[in-house]
PDB file of C-alpha atoms in Angstrom:
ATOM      1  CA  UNK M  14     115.675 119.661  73.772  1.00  0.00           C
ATOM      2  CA  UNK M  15     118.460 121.752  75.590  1.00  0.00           C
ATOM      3  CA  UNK M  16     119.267 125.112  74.458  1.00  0.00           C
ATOM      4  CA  UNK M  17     123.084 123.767  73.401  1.00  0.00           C
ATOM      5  CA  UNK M  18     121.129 121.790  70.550  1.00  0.00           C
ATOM      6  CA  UNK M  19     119.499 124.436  68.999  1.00  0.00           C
ATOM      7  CA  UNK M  20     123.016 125.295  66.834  1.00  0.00           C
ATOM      8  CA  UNK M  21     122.432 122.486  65.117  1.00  0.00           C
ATOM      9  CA  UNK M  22     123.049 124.466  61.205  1.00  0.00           C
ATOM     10  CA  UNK M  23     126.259 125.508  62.966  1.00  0.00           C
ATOM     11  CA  UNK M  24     129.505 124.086  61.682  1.00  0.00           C
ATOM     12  CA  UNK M  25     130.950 121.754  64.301  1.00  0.00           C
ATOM     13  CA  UNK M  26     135.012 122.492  65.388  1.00  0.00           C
ATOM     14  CA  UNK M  27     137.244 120.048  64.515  1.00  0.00           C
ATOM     15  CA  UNK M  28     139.074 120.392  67.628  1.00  0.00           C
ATOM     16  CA  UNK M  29     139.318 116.791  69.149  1.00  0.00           C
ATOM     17  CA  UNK M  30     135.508 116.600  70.023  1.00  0.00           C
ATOM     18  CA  UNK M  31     134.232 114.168  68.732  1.00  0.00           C
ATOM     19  CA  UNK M  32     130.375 114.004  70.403  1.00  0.00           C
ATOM     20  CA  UNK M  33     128.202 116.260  67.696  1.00  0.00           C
ATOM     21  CA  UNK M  34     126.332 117.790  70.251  1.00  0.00           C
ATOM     22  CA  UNK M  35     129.137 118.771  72.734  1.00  0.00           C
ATOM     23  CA  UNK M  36     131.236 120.171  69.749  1.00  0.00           C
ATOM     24  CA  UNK M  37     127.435 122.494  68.966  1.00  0.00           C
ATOM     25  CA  UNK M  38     128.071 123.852  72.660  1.00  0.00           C
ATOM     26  CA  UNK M  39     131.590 124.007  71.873  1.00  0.00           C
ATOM     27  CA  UNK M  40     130.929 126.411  69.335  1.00  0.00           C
ATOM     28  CA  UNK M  41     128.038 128.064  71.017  1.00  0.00           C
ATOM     29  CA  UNK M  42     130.453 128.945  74.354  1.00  0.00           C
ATOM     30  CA  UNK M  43     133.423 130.164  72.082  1.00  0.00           C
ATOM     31  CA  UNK M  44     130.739 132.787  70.447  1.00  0.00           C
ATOM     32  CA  UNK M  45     129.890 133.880  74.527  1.00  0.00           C
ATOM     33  CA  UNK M  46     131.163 137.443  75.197  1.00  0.00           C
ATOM     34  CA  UNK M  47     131.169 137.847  79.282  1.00  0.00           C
ATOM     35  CA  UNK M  48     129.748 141.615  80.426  1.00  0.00           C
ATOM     36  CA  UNK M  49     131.966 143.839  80.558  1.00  0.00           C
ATOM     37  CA  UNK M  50     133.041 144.971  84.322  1.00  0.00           C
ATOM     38  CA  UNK M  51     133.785 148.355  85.872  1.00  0.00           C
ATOM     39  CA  UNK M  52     136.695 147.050  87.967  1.00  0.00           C
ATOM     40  CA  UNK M  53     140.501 147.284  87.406  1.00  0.00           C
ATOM     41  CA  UNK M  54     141.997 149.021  89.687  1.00  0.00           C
ATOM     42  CA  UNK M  55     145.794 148.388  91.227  1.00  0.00           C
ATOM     43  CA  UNK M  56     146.685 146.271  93.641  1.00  0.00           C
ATOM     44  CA  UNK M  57     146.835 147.256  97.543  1.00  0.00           C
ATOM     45  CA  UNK M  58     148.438 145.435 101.226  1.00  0.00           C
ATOM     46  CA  UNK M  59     145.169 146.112 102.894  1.00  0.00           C
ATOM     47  CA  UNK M  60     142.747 143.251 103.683  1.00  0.00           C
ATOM     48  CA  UNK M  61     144.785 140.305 102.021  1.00  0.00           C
ATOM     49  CA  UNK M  62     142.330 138.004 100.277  1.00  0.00           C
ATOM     50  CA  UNK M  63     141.855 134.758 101.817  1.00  0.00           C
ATOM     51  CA  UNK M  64     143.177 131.980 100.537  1.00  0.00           C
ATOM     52  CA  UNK M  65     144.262 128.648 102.446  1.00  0.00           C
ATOM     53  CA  UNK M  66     148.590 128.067 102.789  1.00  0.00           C
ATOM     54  CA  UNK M  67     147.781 125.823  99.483  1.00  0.00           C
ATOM     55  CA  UNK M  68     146.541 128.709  97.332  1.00  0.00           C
ATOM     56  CA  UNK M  69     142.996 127.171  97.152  1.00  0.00           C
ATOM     57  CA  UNK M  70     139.837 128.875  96.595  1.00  0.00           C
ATOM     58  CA  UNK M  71     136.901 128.491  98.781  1.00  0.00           C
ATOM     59  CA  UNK M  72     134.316 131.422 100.185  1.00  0.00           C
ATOM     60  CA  UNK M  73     131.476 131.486 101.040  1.00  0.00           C
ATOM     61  CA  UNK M  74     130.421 134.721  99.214  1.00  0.00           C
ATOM     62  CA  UNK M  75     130.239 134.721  95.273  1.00  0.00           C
ATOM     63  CA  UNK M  76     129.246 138.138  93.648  1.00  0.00           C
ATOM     64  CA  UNK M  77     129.808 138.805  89.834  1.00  0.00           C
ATOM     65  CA  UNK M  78     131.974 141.410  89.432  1.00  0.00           C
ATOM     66  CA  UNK M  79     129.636 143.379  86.987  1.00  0.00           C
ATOM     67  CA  UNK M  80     127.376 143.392  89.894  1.00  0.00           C
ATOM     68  CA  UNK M  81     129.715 144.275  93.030  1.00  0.00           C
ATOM     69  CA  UNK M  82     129.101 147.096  95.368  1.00  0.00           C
ATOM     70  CA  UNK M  83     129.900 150.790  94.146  1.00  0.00           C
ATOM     71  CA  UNK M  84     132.655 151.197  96.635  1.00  0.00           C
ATOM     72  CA  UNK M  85     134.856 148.746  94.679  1.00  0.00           C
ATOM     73  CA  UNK M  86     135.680 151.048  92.065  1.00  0.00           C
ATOM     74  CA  UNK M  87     138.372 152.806  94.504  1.00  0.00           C
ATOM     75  CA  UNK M  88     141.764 152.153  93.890  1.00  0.00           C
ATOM     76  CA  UNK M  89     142.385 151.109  97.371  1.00  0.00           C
ATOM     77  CA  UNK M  90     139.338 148.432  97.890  1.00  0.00           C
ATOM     78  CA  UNK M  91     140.126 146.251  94.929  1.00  0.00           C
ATOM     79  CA  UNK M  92     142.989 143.867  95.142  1.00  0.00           C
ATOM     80  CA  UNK M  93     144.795 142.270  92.313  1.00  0.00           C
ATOM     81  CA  UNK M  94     145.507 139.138  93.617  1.00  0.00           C
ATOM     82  CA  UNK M  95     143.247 136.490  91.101  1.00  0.00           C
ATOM     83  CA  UNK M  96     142.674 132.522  90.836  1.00  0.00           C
ATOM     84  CA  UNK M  97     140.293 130.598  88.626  1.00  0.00           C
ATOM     85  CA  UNK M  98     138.191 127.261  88.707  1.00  0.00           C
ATOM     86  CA  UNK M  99     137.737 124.604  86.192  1.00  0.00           C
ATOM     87  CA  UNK M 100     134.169 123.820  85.050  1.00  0.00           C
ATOM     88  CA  UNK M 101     135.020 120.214  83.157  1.00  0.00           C
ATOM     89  CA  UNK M 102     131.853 119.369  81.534  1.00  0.00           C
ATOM     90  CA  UNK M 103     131.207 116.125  80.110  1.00  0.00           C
ATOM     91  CA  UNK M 104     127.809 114.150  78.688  1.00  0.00           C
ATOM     92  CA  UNK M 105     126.626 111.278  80.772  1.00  0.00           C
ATOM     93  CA  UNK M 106     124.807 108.199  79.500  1.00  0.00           C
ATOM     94  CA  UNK M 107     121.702 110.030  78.694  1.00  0.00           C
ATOM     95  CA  UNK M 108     123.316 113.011  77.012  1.00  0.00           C
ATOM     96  CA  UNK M 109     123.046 115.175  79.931  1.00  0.00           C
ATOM     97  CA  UNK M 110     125.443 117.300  81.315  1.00  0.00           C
ATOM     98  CA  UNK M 111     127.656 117.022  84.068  1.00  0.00           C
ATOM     99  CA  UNK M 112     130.296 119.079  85.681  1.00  0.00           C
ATOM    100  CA  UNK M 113     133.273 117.999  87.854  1.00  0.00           C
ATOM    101  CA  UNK M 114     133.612 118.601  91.424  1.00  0.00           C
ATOM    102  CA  UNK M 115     135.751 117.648  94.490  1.00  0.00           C
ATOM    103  CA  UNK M 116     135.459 117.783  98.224  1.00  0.00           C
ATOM    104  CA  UNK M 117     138.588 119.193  99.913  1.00  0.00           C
ATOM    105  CA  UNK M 118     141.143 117.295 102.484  1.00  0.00           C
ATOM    106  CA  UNK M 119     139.633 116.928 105.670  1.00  0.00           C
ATOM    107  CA  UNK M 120     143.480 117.749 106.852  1.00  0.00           C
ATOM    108  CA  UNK M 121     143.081 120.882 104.907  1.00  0.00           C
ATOM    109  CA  UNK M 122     143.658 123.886 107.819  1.00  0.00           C
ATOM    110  CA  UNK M 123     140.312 125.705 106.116  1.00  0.00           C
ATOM    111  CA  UNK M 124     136.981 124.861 104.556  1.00  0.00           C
ATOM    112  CA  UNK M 125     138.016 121.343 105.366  1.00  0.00           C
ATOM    113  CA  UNK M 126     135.491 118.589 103.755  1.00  0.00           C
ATOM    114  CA  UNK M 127     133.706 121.781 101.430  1.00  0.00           C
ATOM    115  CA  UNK M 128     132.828 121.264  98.018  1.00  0.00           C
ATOM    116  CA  UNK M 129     134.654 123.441  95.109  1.00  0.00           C
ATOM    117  CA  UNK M 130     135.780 123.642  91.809  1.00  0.00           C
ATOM    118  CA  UNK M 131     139.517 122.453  90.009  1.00  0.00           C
ATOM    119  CA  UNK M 132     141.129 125.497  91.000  1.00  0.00           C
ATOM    120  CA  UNK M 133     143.473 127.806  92.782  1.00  0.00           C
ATOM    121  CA  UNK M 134     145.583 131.381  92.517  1.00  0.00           C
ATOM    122  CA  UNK M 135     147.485 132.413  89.998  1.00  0.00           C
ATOM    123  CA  UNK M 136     151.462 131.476  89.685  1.00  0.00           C
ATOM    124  CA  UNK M 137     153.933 134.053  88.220  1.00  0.00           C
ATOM    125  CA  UNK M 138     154.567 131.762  85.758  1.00  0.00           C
ATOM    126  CA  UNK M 139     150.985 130.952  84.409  1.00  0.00           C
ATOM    127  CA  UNK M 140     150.047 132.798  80.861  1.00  0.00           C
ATOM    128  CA  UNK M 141     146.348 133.476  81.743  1.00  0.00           C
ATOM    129  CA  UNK M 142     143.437 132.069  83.842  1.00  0.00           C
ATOM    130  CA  UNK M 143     143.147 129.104  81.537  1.00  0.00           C
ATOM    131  CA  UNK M 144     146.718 127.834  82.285  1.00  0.00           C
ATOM    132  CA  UNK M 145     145.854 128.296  85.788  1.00  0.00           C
ATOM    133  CA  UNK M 146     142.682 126.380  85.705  1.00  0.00           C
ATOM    134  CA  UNK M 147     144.366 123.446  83.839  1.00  0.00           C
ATOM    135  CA  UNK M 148     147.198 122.777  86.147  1.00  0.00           C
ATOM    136  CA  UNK M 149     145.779 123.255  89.178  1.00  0.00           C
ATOM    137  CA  UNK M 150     143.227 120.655  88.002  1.00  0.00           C
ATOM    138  CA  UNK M 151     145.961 118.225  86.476  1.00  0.00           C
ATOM    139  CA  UNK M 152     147.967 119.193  90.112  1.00  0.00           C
ATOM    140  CA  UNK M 153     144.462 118.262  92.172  1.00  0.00           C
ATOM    141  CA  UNK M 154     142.956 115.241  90.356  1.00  0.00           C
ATOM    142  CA  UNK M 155     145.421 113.996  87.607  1.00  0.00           C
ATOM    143  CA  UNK M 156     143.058 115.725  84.291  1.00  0.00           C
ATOM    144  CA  UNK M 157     145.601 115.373  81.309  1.00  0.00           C
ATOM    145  CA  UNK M 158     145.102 119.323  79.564  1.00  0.00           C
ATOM    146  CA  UNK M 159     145.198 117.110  76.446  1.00  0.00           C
ATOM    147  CA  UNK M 160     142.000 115.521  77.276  1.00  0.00           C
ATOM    148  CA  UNK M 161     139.590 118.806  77.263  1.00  0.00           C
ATOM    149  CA  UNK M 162     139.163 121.265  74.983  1.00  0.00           C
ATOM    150  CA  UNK M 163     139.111 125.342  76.879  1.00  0.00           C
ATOM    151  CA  UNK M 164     136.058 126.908  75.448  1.00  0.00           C
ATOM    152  CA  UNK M 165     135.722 130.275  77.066  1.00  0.00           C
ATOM    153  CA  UNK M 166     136.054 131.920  80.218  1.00  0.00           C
ATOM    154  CA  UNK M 167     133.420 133.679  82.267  1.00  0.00           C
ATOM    155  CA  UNK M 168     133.281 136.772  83.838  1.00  0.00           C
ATOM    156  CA  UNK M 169     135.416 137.432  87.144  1.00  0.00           C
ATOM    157  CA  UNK M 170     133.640 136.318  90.339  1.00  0.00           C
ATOM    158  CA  UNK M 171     134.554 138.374  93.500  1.00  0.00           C
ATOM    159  CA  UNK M 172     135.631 136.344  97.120  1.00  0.00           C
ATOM    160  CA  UNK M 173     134.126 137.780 100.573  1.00  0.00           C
ATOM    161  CA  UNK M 174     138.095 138.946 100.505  1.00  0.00           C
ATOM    162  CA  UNK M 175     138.313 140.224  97.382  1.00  0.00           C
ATOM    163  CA  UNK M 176     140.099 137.403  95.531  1.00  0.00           C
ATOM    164  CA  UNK M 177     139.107 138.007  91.902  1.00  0.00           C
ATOM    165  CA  UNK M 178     138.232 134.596  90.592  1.00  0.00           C
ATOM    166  CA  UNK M 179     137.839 133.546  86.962  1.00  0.00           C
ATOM    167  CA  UNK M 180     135.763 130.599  86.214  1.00  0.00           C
ATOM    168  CA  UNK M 181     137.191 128.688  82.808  1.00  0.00           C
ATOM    169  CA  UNK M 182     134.584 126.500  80.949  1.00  0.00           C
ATOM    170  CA  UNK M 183     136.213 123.164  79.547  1.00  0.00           C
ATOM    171  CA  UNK M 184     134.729 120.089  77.487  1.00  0.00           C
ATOM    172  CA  UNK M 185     135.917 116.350  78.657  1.00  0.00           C
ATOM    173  CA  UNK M 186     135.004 114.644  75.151  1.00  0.00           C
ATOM    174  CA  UNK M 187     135.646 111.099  76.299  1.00  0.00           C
ATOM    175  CA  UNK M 188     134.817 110.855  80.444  1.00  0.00           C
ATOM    176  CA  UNK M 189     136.267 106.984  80.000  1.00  0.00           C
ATOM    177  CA  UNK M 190     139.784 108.412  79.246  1.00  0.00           C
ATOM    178  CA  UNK M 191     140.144 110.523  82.220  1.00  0.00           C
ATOM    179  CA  UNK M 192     141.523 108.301  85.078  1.00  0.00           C
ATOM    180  CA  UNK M 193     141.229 110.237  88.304  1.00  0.00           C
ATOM    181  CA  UNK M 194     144.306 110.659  90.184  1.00  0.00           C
ATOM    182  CA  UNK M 195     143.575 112.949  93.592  1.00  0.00           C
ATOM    183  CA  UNK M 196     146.019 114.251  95.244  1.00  0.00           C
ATOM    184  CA  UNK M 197     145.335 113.123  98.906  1.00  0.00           C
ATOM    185  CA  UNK M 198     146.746 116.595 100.167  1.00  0.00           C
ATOM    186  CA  UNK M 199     144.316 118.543  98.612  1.00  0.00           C
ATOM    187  CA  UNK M 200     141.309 116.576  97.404  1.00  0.00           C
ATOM    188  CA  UNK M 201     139.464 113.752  99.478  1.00  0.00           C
ATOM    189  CA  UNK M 202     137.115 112.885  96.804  1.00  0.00           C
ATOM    190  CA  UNK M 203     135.608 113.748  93.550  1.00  0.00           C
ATOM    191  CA  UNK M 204     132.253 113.071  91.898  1.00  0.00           C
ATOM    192  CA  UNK M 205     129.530 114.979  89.178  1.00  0.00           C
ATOM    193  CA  UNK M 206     126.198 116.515  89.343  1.00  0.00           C
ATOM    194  CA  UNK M 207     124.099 117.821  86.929  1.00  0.00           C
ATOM    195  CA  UNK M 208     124.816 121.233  85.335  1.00  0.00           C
ATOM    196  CA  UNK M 209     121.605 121.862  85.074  1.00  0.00           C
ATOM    197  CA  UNK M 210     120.248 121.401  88.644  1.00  0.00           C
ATOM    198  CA  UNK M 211     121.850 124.906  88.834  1.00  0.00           C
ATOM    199  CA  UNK M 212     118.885 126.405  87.210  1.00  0.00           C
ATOM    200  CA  UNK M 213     116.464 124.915  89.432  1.00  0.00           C
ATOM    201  CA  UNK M 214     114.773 125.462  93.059  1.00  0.00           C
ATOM    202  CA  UNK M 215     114.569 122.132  94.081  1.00  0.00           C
ATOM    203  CA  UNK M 216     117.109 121.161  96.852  1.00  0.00           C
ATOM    204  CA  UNK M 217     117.667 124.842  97.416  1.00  0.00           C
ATOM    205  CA  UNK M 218     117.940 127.030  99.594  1.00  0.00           C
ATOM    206  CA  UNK M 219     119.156 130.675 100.559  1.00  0.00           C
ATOM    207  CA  UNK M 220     120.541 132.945 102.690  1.00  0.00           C
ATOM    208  CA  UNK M 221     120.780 136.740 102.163  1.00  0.00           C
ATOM    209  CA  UNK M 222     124.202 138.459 103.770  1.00  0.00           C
ATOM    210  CA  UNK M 223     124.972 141.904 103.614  1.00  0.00           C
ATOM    211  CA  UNK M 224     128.391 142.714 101.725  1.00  0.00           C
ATOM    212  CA  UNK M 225     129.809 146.219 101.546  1.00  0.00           C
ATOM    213  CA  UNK M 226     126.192 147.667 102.384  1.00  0.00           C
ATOM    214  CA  UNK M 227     124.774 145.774  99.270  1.00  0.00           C
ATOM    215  CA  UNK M 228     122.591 142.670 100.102  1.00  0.00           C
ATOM    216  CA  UNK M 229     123.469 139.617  98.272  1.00  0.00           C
ATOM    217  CA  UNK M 230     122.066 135.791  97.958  1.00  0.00           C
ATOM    218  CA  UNK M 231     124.155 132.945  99.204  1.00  0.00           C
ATOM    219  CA  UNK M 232     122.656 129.668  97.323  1.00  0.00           C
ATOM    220  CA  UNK M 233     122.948 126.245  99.126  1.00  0.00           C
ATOM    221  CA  UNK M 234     122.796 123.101  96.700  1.00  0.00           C
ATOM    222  CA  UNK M 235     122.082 119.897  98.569  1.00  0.00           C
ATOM    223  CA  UNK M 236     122.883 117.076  96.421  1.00  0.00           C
ATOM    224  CA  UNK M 237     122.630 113.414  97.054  1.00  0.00           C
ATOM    225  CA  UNK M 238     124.168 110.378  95.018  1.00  0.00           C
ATOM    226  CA  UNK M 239     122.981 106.867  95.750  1.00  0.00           C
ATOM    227  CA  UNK M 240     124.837 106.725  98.677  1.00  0.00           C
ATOM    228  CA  UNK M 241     126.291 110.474  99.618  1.00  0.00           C
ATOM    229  CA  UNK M 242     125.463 114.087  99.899  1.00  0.00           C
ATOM    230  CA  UNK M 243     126.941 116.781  99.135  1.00  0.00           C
ATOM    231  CA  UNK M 244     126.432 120.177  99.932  1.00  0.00           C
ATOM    232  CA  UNK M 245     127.519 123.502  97.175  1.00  0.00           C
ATOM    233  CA  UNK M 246     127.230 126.534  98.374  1.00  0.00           C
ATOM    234  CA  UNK M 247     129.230 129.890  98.141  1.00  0.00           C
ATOM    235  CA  UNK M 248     131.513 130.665  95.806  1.00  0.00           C
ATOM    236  CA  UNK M 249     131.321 127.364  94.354  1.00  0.00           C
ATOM    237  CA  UNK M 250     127.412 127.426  94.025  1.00  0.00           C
ATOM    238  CA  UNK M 251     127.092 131.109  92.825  1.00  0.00           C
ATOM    239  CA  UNK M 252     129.544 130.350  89.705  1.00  0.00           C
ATOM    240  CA  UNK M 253     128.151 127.320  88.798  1.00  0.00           C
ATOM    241  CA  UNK M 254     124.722 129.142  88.917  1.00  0.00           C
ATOM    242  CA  UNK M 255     126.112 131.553  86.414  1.00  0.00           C
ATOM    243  CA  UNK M 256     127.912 129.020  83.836  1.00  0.00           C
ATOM    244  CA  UNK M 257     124.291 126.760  83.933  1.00  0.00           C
ATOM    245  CA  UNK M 258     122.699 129.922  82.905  1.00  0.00           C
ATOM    246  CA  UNK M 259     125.482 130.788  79.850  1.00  0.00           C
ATOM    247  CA  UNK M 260     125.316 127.158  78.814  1.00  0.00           C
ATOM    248  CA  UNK M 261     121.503 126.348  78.962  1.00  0.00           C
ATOM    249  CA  UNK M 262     120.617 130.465  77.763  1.00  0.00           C
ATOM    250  CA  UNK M 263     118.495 130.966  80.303  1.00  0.00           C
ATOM    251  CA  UNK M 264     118.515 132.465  83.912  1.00  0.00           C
ATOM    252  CA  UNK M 265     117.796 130.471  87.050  1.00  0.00           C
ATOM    253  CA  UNK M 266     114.146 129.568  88.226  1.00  0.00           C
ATOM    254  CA  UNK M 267     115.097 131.856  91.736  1.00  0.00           C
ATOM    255  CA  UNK M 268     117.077 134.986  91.968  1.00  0.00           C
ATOM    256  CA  UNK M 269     120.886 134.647  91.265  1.00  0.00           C
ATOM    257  CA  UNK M 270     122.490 137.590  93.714  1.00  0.00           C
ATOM    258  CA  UNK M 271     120.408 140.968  94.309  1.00  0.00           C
ATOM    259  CA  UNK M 272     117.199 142.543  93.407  1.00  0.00           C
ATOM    260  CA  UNK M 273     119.672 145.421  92.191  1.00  0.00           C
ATOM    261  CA  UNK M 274     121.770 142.742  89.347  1.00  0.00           C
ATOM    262  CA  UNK M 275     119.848 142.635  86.140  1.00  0.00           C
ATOM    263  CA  UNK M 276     120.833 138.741  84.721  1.00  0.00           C
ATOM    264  CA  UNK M 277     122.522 138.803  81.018  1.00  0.00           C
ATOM    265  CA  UNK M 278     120.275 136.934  79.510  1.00  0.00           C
ATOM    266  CA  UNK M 279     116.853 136.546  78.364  1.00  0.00           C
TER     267      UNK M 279
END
């Protein structure tokens, strides 16, 4: 059985989810503590993290930012400009789970046709990284906020530009009520894959680049439907990684990011 189903003595939230064992990882993810991270530092002009004219987040380097470089602890390396992703997870027919993703406007001036998460930077107006995950994903495929319940947030990942991105773990209780709705500006198409293929080596493979003097893995995810394939990679990938490990309690079957990054958990 999955990790998630272990909770079983726990008490299951009465918050609109009405699946037993999604509300059991409901309750398991709202217990989840991310590590803490040395990094908060102010803002600076140098080196503007990438982003495309849209405000959407795509690189192809994803480090954890309790495992970035040294170096990033100055004052002047560390921008404050932040984003986050949805991860909408929902059950499929078997009781498996699956997490949302879209591939980007081929008119888009950047990382055209690349796969990624809800998600884009911050507005001035948005509370906190939840509130940015929600409408960006209501902006980019039409999901009502109403329809999932926020469960926690993971730790900040880090952009090859420094764009400090936090990834915010939802539940979609009832996948039959959401009604896609992309915007054709942003989002081409959208489709699942399992969470869980995350964990695993098969359809993998890696490439190691050297950021800030520290060597890092960038994980490539091919993934085929019955009639498409898809390819993760990057930021995308390395997140996705992380939240399959904080769901399932377990790390991946490979390494996630650097000899030097101990995983949190056992």
């Amino acid at each position: 059985m999955r990790a998630f189903v272990r909770l079983a003595a726990m008490a299951t939230n009465p918050n609109k989810i009405k699946s037993h064992r999604l509300a059991l990882l409901a309750n398991q993810l709202r217990l989840y503590k991310a590590p803490p991270t040395p990094l908060d530092a102010p803002a600076s002009d140098e080196d503007a993290p990438v982003v495309d004219a849209r405000g959407k987040v795509f690189s192809p380097m994803a480090v954890a930012e309790s495992s970035a470089p040294p170096t990033l602890a100055r004052p002047d390396r560390f921008h404050s400009k932040t984003a986050a992703v949805l991860i909408c997870l929902f059950e499929d027919s078997k009781g498996d789970l699956r997490v949302i993703l879209t591939k980007r406007s081929s008119n888009l001036s950047s990382h055209s046709g690349e796969v990624s998460l809800p998600g884009g930077k911050t507005d001035e107006g948005d509370r906190d990284e939840k509130e940015t995950a929600l409408r960006e994903a209501k902006e980019e495929i039409g999901l009502e906020p109403s329809l999932v319940s926020v469960v926690t947030t993971l730790e900040p990942f880090l952009s090859k530009h420094l764009l400090r991105v936090t990834p915010v773990i939802a539940i979609l209780d009832d996948r039959d009520a959401f009604k896609p709705v992309l915007n054709p500006s942003e989002v081409e198409e959208i489709f699942d894959a399992p969470l869980e293929m995350f964990l695993n080596d098969e359809n993998k493979r890696s490439e190691e680049r050297n950021w800030m003097g520290v060597k890092y893995l960038v994980h490539f995810f091919d993934y085929k439907t019955e009639d498409k394939r898809f390819m993760i990679w990057g930021l995308t990938a390395g997140i996705l990684i992380r939240a399959a490990s904080v769901v399932y309690q377990r790390p991946p079957s490979f390494m996630e990011q650097s000899p030097e990054y101990k995983t949190p958990y056992p």
